[in-house]
Amino acid sequence: MVTPLDLEFSAEEIRSSGAAMRRCLQQSAERGASIWSGPVSDLAQTLIEFGRADLCLARLVEGHADGIRILQQADHPAQRGIYGVWASKSAGTGTQGTKINEGWRVKGELRFASGVDLIDRALVPMLVRSDPDRDSQLLVDIPADAVSADRTSWRTPAMDASRSFTVQVDLQVADRDTVGTAGFYLDRPGFAVGGLCVAAVWAGGARQLVDVVTTGLRAFSPTSHQLRRIGLMEQAAWQARTAVESALGRLPALDTAAAGRVIAMARTAVVSACETVLDEAPRVVGPGGLSSSPRLSRTLSDLAIYIRQQHVDAELVRLGGYALEAGEILAP
């Protein structure tokens, strides 16, 4: 299993420049090749460790792994380089596909396109007319540098090194660049599993905060109140990892619908645990720690914005509905 400890960069060096991030990402992609396309349990454990090192690097590694697994599931050859998956439809954005000759015209706007200037290829779902009465998504493999990126669209230091910008897509692709059939991207069993891999990165981020806080506090004599709050953080980080590992252990025995519910519950549990860690860390270190540790400040802001990908309230409504309809459907 490749971990950040196998790489040649420290946590600070990873974030020192775009070039350093690119080199570390390349090393990760190359050395972890067997993991990105291997058992999901190994992948998730690896992503936890990357999240523990740096959330921006982990975000990009997870995107590469997701891209490689999608191509594998579609029995589509991967091209050389680092992959990302640009599939956000935030605020009504997205791409449209129009059939032309022996290919497609892909046009539209995508938000949160991570890895601009860092990755080589991107998988992009475009909306196409699959039959006279219905539209569906068709996935295309495009060069990441073929888009126009608004590098001013990300206006916070949080997760800034992931280079997640709004991009304009307007290009032509050949039929051979389509991945799978219409509807494949959302209908494949691996779609929900990909959400669990993102939660693994969040769980690693929770562990990272515990690491940073405890490392800084070892130079002092902590109060009983600080020890209690560290205990809460330790417990929450354990719960986050356990939620991911528990879901992973149950997936092989579940059908697609039940697996989706377990993954949704695991993701929500991880977010709840991360919120506990985010709340307790500043209370432990106080203004002195918050003002003197760049890595602590960075990890706090990175994790806070990253976990907001999960729409917790909407997910809890769905889970509550499942419980009313079927009782203990998720019991061990």
mmCIF file with all atom_site columns, N, CA, C and O in Angstrom, residues 127-158:
data_model
loop_
_atom_site.group_PDB
_atom_site.id
_atom_site.type_symbol
_atom_site.label_atom_id
_atom_site.label_alt_id
_atom_site.label_comp_id
_atom_site.label_asym_id
_atom_site.label_entity_id
_atom_site.label_seq_id
_atom_site.pdbx_PDB_ins_code
_atom_site.Cartn_x
_atom_site.Cartn_y
_atom_site.Cartn_z
_atom_site.occupancy
_atom_site.B_iso_or_equiv
_atom_site.pdbx_formal_charge
_atom_site.auth_seq_id
_atom_site.auth_comp_id
_atom_site.auth_asym_id
_atom_site.auth_atom_id
_atom_site.pdbx_PDB_model_num
ATOM 1   N N  . LEU A 1 127 ? -24.679 15.905 -21.118 1.00 0.00 ? 127 LEU A N  1
ATOM 2   C CA . LEU A 1 127 ? -26.084 15.548 -21.315 1.00 0.00 ? 127 LEU A CA 1
ATOM 3   C C  . LEU A 1 127 ? -26.353 15.369 -22.800 1.00 0.00 ? 127 LEU A C  1
ATOM 4   O O  . LEU A 1 127 ? -26.055 16.257 -23.605 1.00 0.00 ? 127 LEU A O  1
ATOM 5   N N  . VAL A 1 128 ? -26.879 14.194 -23.175 1.00 0.00 ? 128 VAL A N  1
ATOM 6   C CA . VAL A 1 128 ? -27.149 13.894 -24.573 1.00 0.00 ? 128 VAL A CA 1
ATOM 7   C C  . VAL A 1 128 ? -28.569 13.351 -24.704 1.00 0.00 ? 128 VAL A C  1
ATOM 8   O O  . VAL A 1 128 ? -29.155 12.857 -23.745 1.00 0.00 ? 128 VAL A O  1
ATOM 9   N N  . ARG A 1 129 ? -29.114 13.434 -25.902 1.00 0.00 ? 129 ARG A N  1
ATOM 10  C CA . ARG A 1 129 ? -30.430 12.857 -26.172 1.00 0.00 ? 129 ARG A CA 1
ATOM 11  C C  . ARG A 1 129 ? -30.229 11.393 -26.566 1.00 0.00 ? 129 ARG A C  1
ATOM 12  O O  . ARG A 1 129 ? -29.787 11.082 -27.659 1.00 0.00 ? 129 ARG A O  1
ATOM 13  N N  . SER A 1 130 ? -30.530 10.481 -25.616 1.00 0.00 ? 130 SER A N  1
ATOM 14  C CA . SER A 1 130 ? -30.293 9.061  -25.855 1.00 0.00 ? 130 SER A CA 1
ATOM 15  C C  . SER A 1 130 ? -31.419 8.397  -26.642 1.00 0.00 ? 130 SER A C  1
ATOM 16  O O  . SER A 1 130 ? -31.221 7.379  -27.282 1.00 0.00 ? 130 SER A O  1
ATOM 17  N N  . ASP A 1 131 ? -32.610 8.974  -26.567 1.00 0.00 ? 131 ASP A N  1
ATOM 18  C CA . ASP A 1 131 ? -33.718 8.528  -27.411 1.00 0.00 ? 131 ASP A CA 1
ATOM 19  C C  . ASP A 1 131 ? -34.656 9.719  -27.566 1.00 0.00 ? 131 ASP A C  1
ATOM 20  O O  . ASP A 1 131 ? -34.474 10.759 -26.927 1.00 0.00 ? 131 ASP A O  1
ATOM 21  N N  . PRO A 1 132 ? -35.680 9.635  -28.437 1.00 0.00 ? 132 PRO A N  1
ATOM 22  C CA . PRO A 1 132 ? -36.509 10.814 -28.715 1.00 0.00 ? 132 PRO A CA 1
ATOM 23  C C  . PRO A 1 132 ? -37.180 11.427 -27.489 1.00 0.00 ? 132 PRO A C  1
ATOM 24  O O  . PRO A 1 132 ? -37.535 12.603 -27.496 1.00 0.00 ? 132 PRO A O  1
ATOM 25  N N  . ASP A 1 133 ? -37.347 10.648 -26.428 1.00 0.00 ? 133 ASP A N  1
ATOM 26  C CA . ASP A 1 133 ? -38.115 11.139 -25.279 1.00 0.00 ? 133 ASP A CA 1
ATOM 27  C C  . ASP A 1 133 ? -37.297 11.335 -24.010 1.00 0.00 ? 133 ASP A C  1
ATOM 28  O O  . ASP A 1 133 ? -37.853 11.721 -22.988 1.00 0.00 ? 133 ASP A O  1
ATOM 29  N N  . ARG A 1 134 ? -35.993 11.062 -24.070 1.00 0.00 ? 134 ARG A N  1
ATOM 30  C CA . ARG A 1 134 ? -35.248 11.093 -22.812 1.00 0.00 ? 134 ARG A CA 1
ATOM 31  C C  . ARG A 1 134 ? -33.808 11.527 -23.035 1.00 0.00 ? 134 ARG A C  1
ATOM 32  O O  . ARG A 1 134 ? -33.171 11.121 -24.004 1.00 0.00 ? 134 ARG A O  1
ATOM 33  N N  . ASP A 1 135 ? -33.315 12.375 -22.115 1.00 0.00 ? 135 ASP A N  1
ATOM 34  C CA . ASP A 1 135 ? -31.907 12.740 -22.096 1.00 0.00 ? 135 ASP A CA 1
ATOM 35  C C  . ASP A 1 135 ? -31.179 11.884 -21.056 1.00 0.00 ? 135 ASP A C  1
ATOM 36  O O  . ASP A 1 135 ? -31.766 11.468 -20.052 1.00 0.00 ? 135 ASP A O  1
ATOM 37  N N  . SER A 1 136 ? -29.920 11.626 -21.282 1.00 0.00 ? 136 SER A N  1
ATOM 38  C CA . SER A 1 136 ? -29.103 10.914 -20.303 1.00 0.00 ? 136 SER A CA 1
ATOM 39  C C  . SER A 1 136 ? -27.674 11.421 -20.398 1.00 0.00 ? 136 SER A C  1
ATOM 40  O O  . SER A 1 136 ? -27.343 12.230 -21.276 1.00 0.00 ? 136 SER A O  1
ATOM 41  N N  . GLN A 1 137 ? -26.835 10.963 -19.498 1.00 0.00 ? 137 GLN A N  1
ATOM 42  C CA . GLN A 1 137 ? -25.454 11.410 -19.466 1.00 0.00 ? 137 GLN A CA 1
ATOM 43  C C  . GLN A 1 137 ? -24.551 10.430 -20.207 1.00 0.00 ? 137 GLN A C  1
ATOM 44  O O  . GLN A 1 137 ? -24.713 9.212  -20.090 1.00 0.00 ? 137 GLN A O  1
ATOM 45  N N  . LEU A 1 138 ? -23.606 10.986 -20.940 1.00 0.00 ? 138 LEU A N  1
ATOM 46  C CA . LEU A 1 138 ? -22.582 10.202 -21.607 1.00 0.00 ? 138 LEU A CA 1
ATOM 47  C C  . LEU A 1 138 ? -21.229 10.759 -21.174 1.00 0.00 ? 138 LEU A C  1
ATOM 48  O O  . LEU A 1 138 ? -21.013 11.973 -21.228 1.00 0.00 ? 138 LEU A O  1
ATOM 49  N N  . LEU A 1 139 ? -20.355 9.891  -20.744 1.00 0.00 ? 139 LEU A N  1
ATOM 50  C CA . LEU A 1 139 ? -19.067 10.305 -20.205 1.00 0.00 ? 139 LEU A CA 1
ATOM 51  C C  . LEU A 1 139 ? -18.033 10.400 -21.316 1.00 0.00 ? 139 LEU A C  1
ATOM 52  O O  . LEU A 1 139 ? -17.977 9.540  -22.203 1.00 0.00 ? 139 LEU A O  1
ATOM 53  N N  . VAL A 1 140 ? -17.212 11.458 -21.270 1.00 0.00 ? 140 VAL A N  1
ATOM 54  C CA . VAL A 1 140 ? -16.142 11.618 -22.261 1.00 0.00 ? 140 VAL A CA 1
ATOM 55  C C  . VAL A 1 140 ? -14.816 11.846 -21.542 1.00 0.00 ? 140 VAL A C  1
ATOM 56  O O  . VAL A 1 140 ? -14.770 12.413 -20.447 1.00 0.00 ? 140 VAL A O  1
ATOM 57  N N  . ASP A 1 141 ? -13.752 11.403 -22.176 1.00 0.00 ? 141 ASP A N  1
ATOM 58  C CA . ASP A 1 141 ? -12.391 11.530 -21.667 1.00 0.00 ? 141 ASP A CA 1
ATOM 59  C C  . ASP A 1 141 ? -11.724 12.658 -22.454 1.00 0.00 ? 141 ASP A C  1
ATOM 60  O O  . ASP A 1 141 ? -11.511 12.555 -23.658 1.00 0.00 ? 141 ASP A O  1
ATOM 61  N N  . ILE A 1 142 ? -11.404 13.765 -21.758 1.00 0.00 ? 142 ILE A N  1
ATOM 62  C CA . ILE A 1 142 ? -10.864 14.937 -22.453 1.00 0.00 ? 142 ILE A CA 1
ATOM 63  C C  . ILE A 1 142 ? -9.519  15.333 -21.867 1.00 0.00 ? 142 ILE A C  1
ATOM 64  O O  . ILE A 1 142 ? -9.215  15.028 -20.706 1.00 0.00 ? 142 ILE A O  1
ATOM 65  N N  . PRO A 1 143 ? -8.681  16.023 -22.649 1.00 0.00 ? 143 PRO A N  1
ATOM 66  C CA . PRO A 1 143 ? -7.450  16.584 -22.073 1.00 0.00 ? 143 PRO A CA 1
ATOM 67  C C  . PRO A 1 143 ? -7.792  17.741 -21.136 1.00 0.00 ? 143 PRO A C  1
ATOM 68  O O  . PRO A 1 143 ? -8.598  18.608 -21.482 1.00 0.00 ? 143 PRO A O  1
ATOM 69  N N  . ALA A 1 144 ? -7.200  17.737 -19.960 1.00 0.00 ? 144 ALA A N  1
ATOM 70  C CA . ALA A 1 144 ? -7.545  18.757 -18.963 1.00 0.00 ? 144 ALA A CA 1
ATOM 71  C C  . ALA A 1 144 ? -7.162  20.160 -19.403 1.00 0.00 ? 144 ALA A C  1
ATOM 72  O O  . ALA A 1 144 ? -7.768  21.141 -18.953 1.00 0.00 ? 144 ALA A O  1
ATOM 73  N N  . ASP A 1 145 ? -6.166  20.276 -20.273 1.00 0.00 ? 145 ASP A N  1
ATOM 74  C CA . ASP A 1 145 ? -5.743  21.610 -20.701 1.00 0.00 ? 145 ASP A CA 1
ATOM 75  C C  . ASP A 1 145 ? -6.537  22.125 -21.903 1.00 0.00 ? 145 ASP A C  1
ATOM 76  O O  . ASP A 1 145 ? -6.222  23.182 -22.448 1.00 0.00 ? 145 ASP A O  1
ATOM 77  N N  . ALA A 1 146 ? -7.599  21.379 -22.294 1.00 0.00 ? 146 ALA A N  1
ATOM 78  C CA . ALA A 1 146 ? -8.418  21.817 -23.435 1.00 0.00 ? 146 ALA A CA 1
ATOM 79  C C  . ALA A 1 146 ? -9.563  22.721 -23.003 1.00 0.00 ? 146 ALA A C  1
ATOM 80  O O  . ALA A 1 146 ? -10.369 23.131 -23.836 1.00 0.00 ? 146 ALA A O  1
ATOM 81  N N  . VAL A 1 147 ? -9.629  23.059 -21.716 1.00 0.00 ? 147 VAL A N  1
ATOM 82  C CA . VAL A 1 147 ? -10.703 23.905 -21.214 1.00 0.00 ? 147 VAL A CA 1
ATOM 83  C C  . VAL A 1 147 ? -10.148 25.278 -20.860 1.00 0.00 ? 147 VAL A C  1
ATOM 84  O O  . VAL A 1 147 ? -8.936  25.469 -20.722 1.00 0.00 ? 147 VAL A O  1
ATOM 85  N N  . SER A 1 148 ? -11.057 26.224 -20.691 1.00 0.00 ? 148 SER A N  1
ATOM 86  C CA . SER A 1 148 ? -10.693 27.575 -20.259 1.00 0.00 ? 148 SER A CA 1
ATOM 87  C C  . SER A 1 148 ? -11.081 27.726 -18.795 1.00 0.00 ? 148 SER A C  1
ATOM 88  O O  . SER A 1 148 ? -12.266 27.625 -18.456 1.00 0.00 ? 148 SER A O  1
ATOM 89  N N  . ALA A 1 149 ? -10.096 27.927 -17.930 1.00 0.00 ? 149 ALA A N  1
ATOM 90  C CA . ALA A 1 149 ? -10.344 27.971 -16.494 1.00 0.00 ? 149 ALA A CA 1
ATOM 91  C C  . ALA A 1 149 ? -10.347 29.398 -15.970 1.00 0.00 ? 149 ALA A C  1
ATOM 92  O O  . ALA A 1 149 ? -9.478  30.204 -16.319 1.00 0.00 ? 149 ALA A O  1
ATOM 93  N N  . ASP A 1 150 ? -11.319 29.702 -15.124 1.00 0.00 ? 150 ASP A N  1
ATOM 94  C CA . ASP A 1 150 ? -11.354 30.980 -14.429 1.00 0.00 ? 150 ASP A CA 1
ATOM 95  C C  . ASP A 1 150 ? -10.628 30.800 -13.097 1.00 0.00 ? 150 ASP A C  1
ATOM 96  O O  . ASP A 1 150 ? -11.208 30.313 -12.118 1.00 0.00 ? 150 ASP A O  1
ATOM 97  N N  . ARG A 1 151 ? -9.383  31.176 -13.042 1.00 0.00 ? 151 ARG A N  1
ATOM 98  C CA . ARG A 1 151 ? -8.563  30.944 -11.855 1.00 0.00 ? 151 ARG A CA 1
ATOM 99  C C  . ARG A 1 151 ? -8.867  31.916 -10.725 1.00 0.00 ? 151 ARG A C  1
ATOM 100 O O  . ARG A 1 151 ? -8.232  31.839 -9.667  1.00 0.00 ? 151 ARG A O  1
ATOM 101 N N  . THR A 1 152 ? -9.808  32.816 -10.945 1.00 0.00 ? 152 THR A N  1
ATOM 102 C CA . THR A 1 152 ? -10.248 33.705 -9.865  1.00 0.00 ? 152 THR A CA 1
ATOM 103 C C  . THR A 1 152 ? -11.546 33.211 -9.224  1.00 0.00 ? 152 THR A C  1
ATOM 104 O O  . THR A 1 152 ? -12.074 33.860 -8.325  1.00 0.00 ? 152 THR A O  1
ATOM 105 N N  . SER A 1 153 ? -12.062 32.077 -9.683  1.00 0.00 ? 153 SER A N  1
ATOM 106 C CA . SER A 1 153 ? -13.374 31.628 -9.222  1.00 0.00 ? 153 SER A CA 1
ATOM 107 C C  . SER A 1 153 ? -13.335 30.976 -7.840  1.00 0.00 ? 153 SER A C  1
ATOM 108 O O  . SER A 1 153 ? -14.371 30.812 -7.202  1.00 0.00 ? 153 SER A O  1
ATOM 109 N N  . TRP A 1 154 ? -12.158 30.580 -7.366  1.00 0.00 ? 154 TRP A N  1
ATOM 110 C CA . TRP A 1 154 ? -12.023 30.012 -6.016  1.00 0.00 ? 154 TRP A CA 1
ATOM 111 C C  . TRP A 1 154 ? -11.414 31.084 -5.129  1.00 0.00 ? 154 TRP A C  1
ATOM 112 O O  . TRP A 1 154 ? -10.241 31.422 -5.257  1.00 0.00 ? 154 TRP A O  1
ATOM 113 N N  . ARG A 1 155 ? -12.198 31.641 -4.196  1.00 0.00 ? 155 ARG A N  1
ATOM 114 C CA . ARG A 1 155 ? -11.788 32.850 -3.483  1.00 0.00 ? 155 ARG A CA 1
ATOM 115 C C  . ARG A 1 155 ? -11.605 32.629 -1.988  1.00 0.00 ? 155 ARG A C  1
ATOM 116 O O  . ARG A 1 155 ? -11.917 33.503 -1.170  1.00 0.00 ? 155 ARG A O  1
ATOM 117 N N  . THR A 1 156 ? -11.098 31.481 -1.653  1.00 0.00 ? 156 THR A N  1
ATOM 118 C CA . THR A 1 156 ? -10.805 31.187 -0.253  1.00 0.00 ? 156 THR A CA 1
ATOM 119 C C  . THR A 1 156 ? -9.506  30.405 -0.180  1.00 0.00 ? 156 THR A C  1
ATOM 120 O O  . THR A 1 156 ? -9.192  29.632 -1.090  1.00 0.00 ? 156 THR A O  1
ATOM 121 N N  . PRO A 1 157 ? -8.731  30.595 0.911   1.00 0.00 ? 157 PRO A N  1
ATOM 122 C CA . PRO A 1 157 ? -7.515  29.785 1.063   1.00 0.00 ? 157 PRO A CA 1
ATOM 123 C C  . PRO A 1 157 ? -7.813  28.307 1.316   1.00 0.00 ? 157 PRO A C  1
ATOM 124 O O  . PRO A 1 157 ? -6.939  27.465 1.129   1.00 0.00 ? 157 PRO A O  1
ATOM 125 N N  . ALA A 1 158 ? -9.042  28.009 1.761   1.00 0.00 ? 158 ALA A N  1
ATOM 126 C CA . ALA A 1 158 ? -9.396  26.620 2.062   1.00 0.00 ? 158 ALA A CA 1
ATOM 127 C C  . ALA A 1 158 ? -9.353  25.769 0.797   1.00 0.00 ? 158 ALA A C  1
ATOM 128 O O  . ALA A 1 158 ? -9.958  26.119 -0.222  1.00 0.00 ? 158 ALA A O  1
#
